[in-house]
Amino acid sequence: MKKIVVAIDGPAGAGKSTIAKLAAEKLGYAYIDTGAMYRSVTWKFLQTGREFDEAFISELANTMIIEFKPEAKINRVFVDGTEVTEAIRTPEVTAIVSRVAAIGAVREAMVEQQRRMGEIGGVLMDGRDIGTVVFPHAQLKIFLTASVEERARRRYKEMVEKGQQVELAQLQEDIAARDKQDSERAISPLRQAEDALLLDTSDMSIAQVTDKILQLVQERV
Ligand code: DC
């Protein structure tokens, strides 16, 4: 059966990674979490303890090796051989990842790798610019969203389950700020591609959204 490229874009906390991972498993596709790539660059930069410097961060992005090793429940991420699966999700990384992702040379380096990973098809890639920039000719593009309140509630639940202490109002504020930064940046801002299908998941369960995506893929193969 033909294996296509599925591009899933949308704002933070819309459920992209959970759903993309589930759908990829069911389809036997590779799942590429491009947010994890920008987070990896940010992590690597924070490790150096240097001041924010675009040229330096771009150099790191061009020389580091990011690898995904999918396992049953988690998608492990490695940077130059070191596992960073958890380390790239810390508040320190989250706080500045949008600034790192706004650097043109960093995006160029990531997009090139993403295109290589998807060139043979059979991938489900999630991010902010997959349908607009990385794979403008993807056979299926989905723009996944949900209200900011619902996205904050989901993130809150997820973090509380992990034993992290957070405030719902603060989370909502952070998510709104990140949306704004990602949507208003000059290069490859977050936006729905014209030919992307809009899926508002505010009132949908994970299973419902996953089934909908599987159905859309079936229609295209
Ligand atoms: O999806 P996420 O929260 O892990 O993404 C982390 C950051 O990376 C987010 O602020 C937006 C940015 N990003 C991007 O600019 N382009 C992508 N394709 C994926 C993520």
Short mmCIF file of C-alpha atoms and ligand atoms in Angstrom, two decimals:
data_model
loop_
_atom_site.label_atom_id
_atom_site.label_comp_id
_atom_site.label_asym_id
_atom_site.label_seq_id
_atom_site.Cartn_x
_atom_site.Cartn_y
_atom_site.Cartn_z
CA MET A 1 0.00 0.00 0.00
CA LYS A 2 1.14 3.53 -0.77
CA LYS A 3 2.68 5.33 2.20
CA ILE A 4 2.02 9.04 2.36
CA VAL A 5 3.33 12.05 4.27
CA VAL A 6 0.93 13.35 6.91
CA ALA A 7 1.58 16.87 8.19
CA ILE A 8 0.02 17.81 11.52
CA ASP A 9 0.39 21.40 12.66
CA GLY A 10 -1.18 23.41 15.42
CA PRO A 11 -0.57 25.37 18.59
CA ALA A 12 0.98 24.10 21.81
CA GLY A 13 -1.09 21.60 23.74
CA ALA A 14 -3.58 20.75 20.99
CA GLY A 15 -2.72 17.07 21.45
CA LYS A 16 -0.58 16.80 18.33
CA SER A 17 2.11 14.53 19.72
CA THR A 18 -0.22 12.14 21.58
CA ILE A 19 -2.44 11.76 18.55
CA ALA A 20 0.30 11.67 15.94
CA LYS A 21 2.11 8.96 17.88
CA LEU A 22 -1.03 6.81 18.21
CA ALA A 23 -2.00 7.25 14.57
CA ALA A 24 1.56 6.46 13.42
CA GLU A 25 1.58 3.23 15.44
CA LYS A 26 -1.70 2.10 13.92
CA LEU A 27 -0.53 2.94 10.41
CA GLY A 28 2.97 1.51 10.81
CA TYR A 29 4.36 4.95 9.98
CA ALA A 30 7.32 6.73 11.54
CA TYR A 31 6.39 9.53 13.91
CA ILE A 32 8.58 12.64 13.83
CA ASP A 33 8.08 15.17 16.63
CA THR A 34 9.68 18.29 15.18
CA GLY A 35 9.04 20.29 18.37
CA ALA A 36 11.43 17.84 20.07
CA MET A 37 14.08 18.86 17.54
CA TYR A 38 13.80 22.58 18.42
CA ARG A 39 13.75 21.58 22.08
CA SER A 40 16.93 19.53 21.55
CA VAL A 41 18.75 22.52 20.09
CA THR A 42 17.57 24.59 23.06
CA TRP A 43 18.75 21.93 25.51
CA LYS A 44 22.15 21.72 23.87
CA PHE A 45 22.50 25.49 24.02
CA LEU A 46 21.50 25.63 27.72
CA GLN A 47 24.14 22.99 28.47
CA THR A 48 26.84 25.37 27.31
CA GLY A 49 25.85 28.08 29.81
CA ARG A 50 26.46 30.77 27.17
CA GLU A 51 24.52 33.98 26.62
CA PHE A 52 21.80 33.83 23.96
CA ASP A 53 23.68 34.23 20.68
CA GLU A 54 22.02 33.44 17.36
CA ALA A 55 25.22 32.61 15.47
CA PHE A 56 26.41 30.28 18.21
CA ILE A 57 23.04 28.50 18.47
CA SER A 58 22.91 28.14 14.67
CA GLU A 59 26.35 26.55 14.71
CA LEU A 60 25.15 24.05 17.32
CA ALA A 61 22.05 23.26 15.27
CA ASN A 62 24.20 22.50 12.26
CA THR A 63 26.63 20.21 14.03
CA MET A 64 24.56 18.28 16.56
CA ILE A 65 23.01 14.91 15.82
CA ILE A 66 19.38 14.42 16.81
CA GLU A 67 18.00 10.89 16.77
CA PHE A 68 14.61 9.38 17.55
CA LYS A 69 14.31 5.86 18.93
CA PRO A 70 10.64 4.96 19.17
CA GLU A 71 9.56 2.52 21.86
CA ALA A 72 6.14 1.16 22.78
CA LYS A 73 5.05 4.03 25.01
CA ILE A 74 7.64 6.71 24.44
CA ASN A 75 9.57 8.22 21.63
CA ARG A 76 13.11 8.48 22.98
CA VAL A 77 15.19 11.42 21.84
CA PHE A 78 19.01 11.52 21.74
CA VAL A 79 21.39 14.41 21.17
CA ASP A 80 24.91 13.41 20.18
CA GLY A 81 24.28 10.03 21.80
CA THR A 82 22.89 11.38 25.12
CA GLU A 83 19.28 10.66 25.95
CA VAL A 84 17.30 13.91 26.37
CA THR A 85 13.73 12.57 26.28
CA GLU A 86 12.88 14.10 29.68
CA ALA A 87 15.44 16.89 29.70
CA ILE A 88 13.90 18.66 26.70
CA ARG A 89 10.54 19.00 28.50
CA THR A 90 11.75 21.04 31.48
CA PRO A 91 10.36 24.56 32.13
CA GLU A 92 13.86 25.97 31.40
CA VAL A 93 13.78 24.58 27.86
CA THR A 94 10.11 25.44 27.34
CA ALA A 95 10.73 29.04 28.41
CA ILE A 96 13.14 29.83 25.57
CA VAL A 97 12.42 27.28 22.85
CA SER A 98 10.25 29.75 20.92
CA ARG A 99 13.19 32.17 20.71
CA VAL A 100 15.48 29.42 19.48
CA ALA A 101 12.87 28.27 16.94
CA ALA A 102 12.66 31.82 15.56
CA ILE A 103 16.30 31.77 14.39
CA GLY A 104 16.38 31.37 10.59
CA ALA A 105 19.55 29.28 10.39
CA VAL A 106 18.28 26.93 13.10
CA ARG A 107 15.06 26.41 11.15
CA GLU A 108 16.99 25.76 7.93
CA ALA A 109 19.06 23.07 9.61
CA MET A 110 15.99 21.39 11.13
CA VAL A 111 13.86 21.60 7.98
CA GLU A 112 16.61 19.95 5.94
CA GLN A 113 16.74 17.01 8.35
CA GLN A 114 12.95 16.78 8.47
CA ARG A 115 12.72 16.61 4.68
CA ARG A 116 15.30 13.85 4.64
CA MET A 117 13.36 11.89 7.26
CA GLY A 118 10.15 12.19 5.29
CA GLU A 119 11.32 11.84 1.72
CA ILE A 120 10.34 8.21 1.30
CA GLY A 121 6.87 8.70 2.79
CA GLY A 122 5.25 6.69 5.55
CA VAL A 123 5.72 9.46 8.08
CA LEU A 124 3.51 11.46 10.31
CA MET A 125 5.24 14.68 11.24
CA ASP A 126 3.95 17.19 13.76
CA GLY A 127 5.00 20.78 14.31
CA ARG A 128 4.10 24.32 13.32
CA ASP A 129 5.27 24.64 9.70
CA ILE A 130 5.08 21.09 8.34
CA GLY A 131 2.20 21.71 5.94
CA THR A 132 3.34 25.22 4.99
CA VAL A 133 7.13 24.87 4.67
CA VAL A 134 8.58 21.43 5.30
CA PHE A 135 6.17 19.41 3.15
CA PRO A 136 4.01 21.86 1.20
CA HIS A 137 2.96 18.94 -1.02
CA ALA A 138 2.07 16.53 1.79
CA GLN A 139 -0.82 14.31 0.72
CA LEU A 140 -2.65 15.03 3.99
CA LYS A 141 -2.44 18.16 6.11
CA ILE A 142 -4.23 18.60 9.38
CA PHE A 143 -4.38 21.68 11.53
CA LEU A 144 -5.14 20.50 15.04
CA THR A 145 -6.36 23.01 17.54
CA ALA A 146 -8.44 23.47 20.70
CA SER A 147 -9.38 26.45 22.83
CA VAL A 148 -6.57 27.87 24.95
CA GLU A 149 -8.54 26.99 28.11
CA GLU A 150 -8.88 23.37 27.04
CA ARG A 151 -5.23 23.13 26.03
CA ALA A 152 -4.14 24.55 29.39
CA ARG A 153 -6.41 22.08 31.23
CA ARG A 154 -4.90 19.14 29.34
CA ARG A 155 -1.33 20.28 30.02
CA TYR A 156 -2.22 20.83 33.68
CA LYS A 157 -3.60 17.31 34.05
CA GLU A 158 -0.55 15.85 32.32
CA MET A 159 1.86 17.71 34.59
CA VAL A 160 -0.04 16.96 37.79
CA GLU A 161 -0.02 13.27 36.86
CA LYS A 162 3.76 13.49 36.58
CA GLY A 163 3.87 15.00 40.08
CA GLN A 164 4.84 18.48 38.88
CA GLN A 165 3.52 21.53 40.68
CA VAL A 166 1.84 24.01 38.39
CA GLU A 167 -0.89 26.60 38.38
CA LEU A 168 -3.61 26.37 35.77
CA ALA A 169 -3.82 30.15 35.26
CA GLN A 170 -0.05 30.38 34.80
CA LEU A 171 -0.08 27.52 32.31
CA GLN A 172 -2.82 29.21 30.31
CA GLU A 173 -0.84 32.43 30.25
CA ASP A 174 2.34 30.60 29.13
CA ILE A 175 0.50 28.73 26.37
CA ALA A 176 -1.09 31.95 25.09
CA ALA A 177 2.32 33.67 25.11
CA ARG A 178 3.93 30.81 23.21
CA ASP A 179 1.11 30.79 20.62
CA LYS A 180 1.62 34.51 20.11
CA GLN A 181 5.38 34.17 19.71
CA ASP A 182 5.06 31.20 17.33
CA SER A 183 2.34 32.87 15.24
CA GLU A 184 3.95 36.27 14.97
CA ARG A 185 7.55 35.36 14.20
CA ALA A 186 8.93 36.51 10.86
CA ILE A 187 10.10 33.13 9.58
CA SER A 188 7.68 30.22 9.09
CA PRO A 189 5.08 31.38 11.61
CA LEU A 190 2.45 28.99 12.89
CA ARG A 191 -0.46 29.13 10.48
CA GLN A 192 -2.93 26.80 8.86
CA ALA A 193 -1.97 25.84 5.29
CA GLU A 194 -4.72 26.68 2.82
CA ASP A 195 -5.25 23.03 1.98
CA ALA A 196 -5.10 21.79 5.58
CA LEU A 197 -8.15 20.34 7.29
CA LEU A 198 -9.04 22.11 10.50
CA LEU A 199 -9.78 19.82 13.43
CA ASP A 200 -10.92 21.52 16.61
CA THR A 201 -10.41 18.91 19.32
CA SER A 202 -11.89 20.91 22.24
CA ASP A 203 -14.81 18.50 22.52
CA MET A 204 -13.22 15.38 21.04
CA SER A 205 -11.53 12.47 22.80
CA ILE A 206 -8.07 11.26 21.83
CA ALA A 207 -9.63 8.14 20.28
CA GLN A 208 -12.07 10.19 18.22
CA VAL A 209 -9.34 12.43 16.81
CA THR A 210 -7.06 9.46 16.09
CA ASP A 211 -9.86 7.60 14.27
CA LYS A 212 -10.65 10.69 12.23
CA ILE A 213 -7.02 10.96 11.12
CA LEU A 214 -6.84 7.25 10.26
CA GLN A 215 -9.97 7.64 8.17
CA LEU A 216 -8.49 10.63 6.32
CA VAL A 217 -5.31 8.66 5.60
CA GLN A 218 -7.34 5.68 4.29
CA GLU A 219 -9.09 8.01 1.87
CA ARG A 220 -5.73 8.99 0.38
CA VAL A 221 -3.91 5.71 -0.08
O1 DC B 1 5.45 21.29 20.01
P1 DC B 1 6.42 21.77 21.07
O2 DC B 1 5.77 22.53 22.19
O3 DC B 1 7.30 20.69 21.60
O4 DC B 1 7.36 22.81 20.27
C1 DC B 1 8.39 23.49 20.91
C2 DC B 1 8.62 24.84 20.25
O5 DC B 1 9.20 24.68 18.97
C3 DC B 1 7.38 25.70 20.08
O6 DC B 1 7.55 26.93 20.75
C4 DC B 1 7.27 25.96 18.60
C5 DC B 1 8.54 25.46 18.01
N1 DC B 1 8.33 24.66 16.80
C6 DC B 1 8.47 25.28 15.58
O7 DC B 1 8.71 26.48 15.54
N2 DC B 1 8.33 24.57 14.44
C7 DC B 1 8.04 23.26 14.48
N3 DC B 1 7.93 22.58 13.33
C8 DC B 1 7.87 22.61 15.72
C9 DC B 1 8.01 23.34 16.87
#
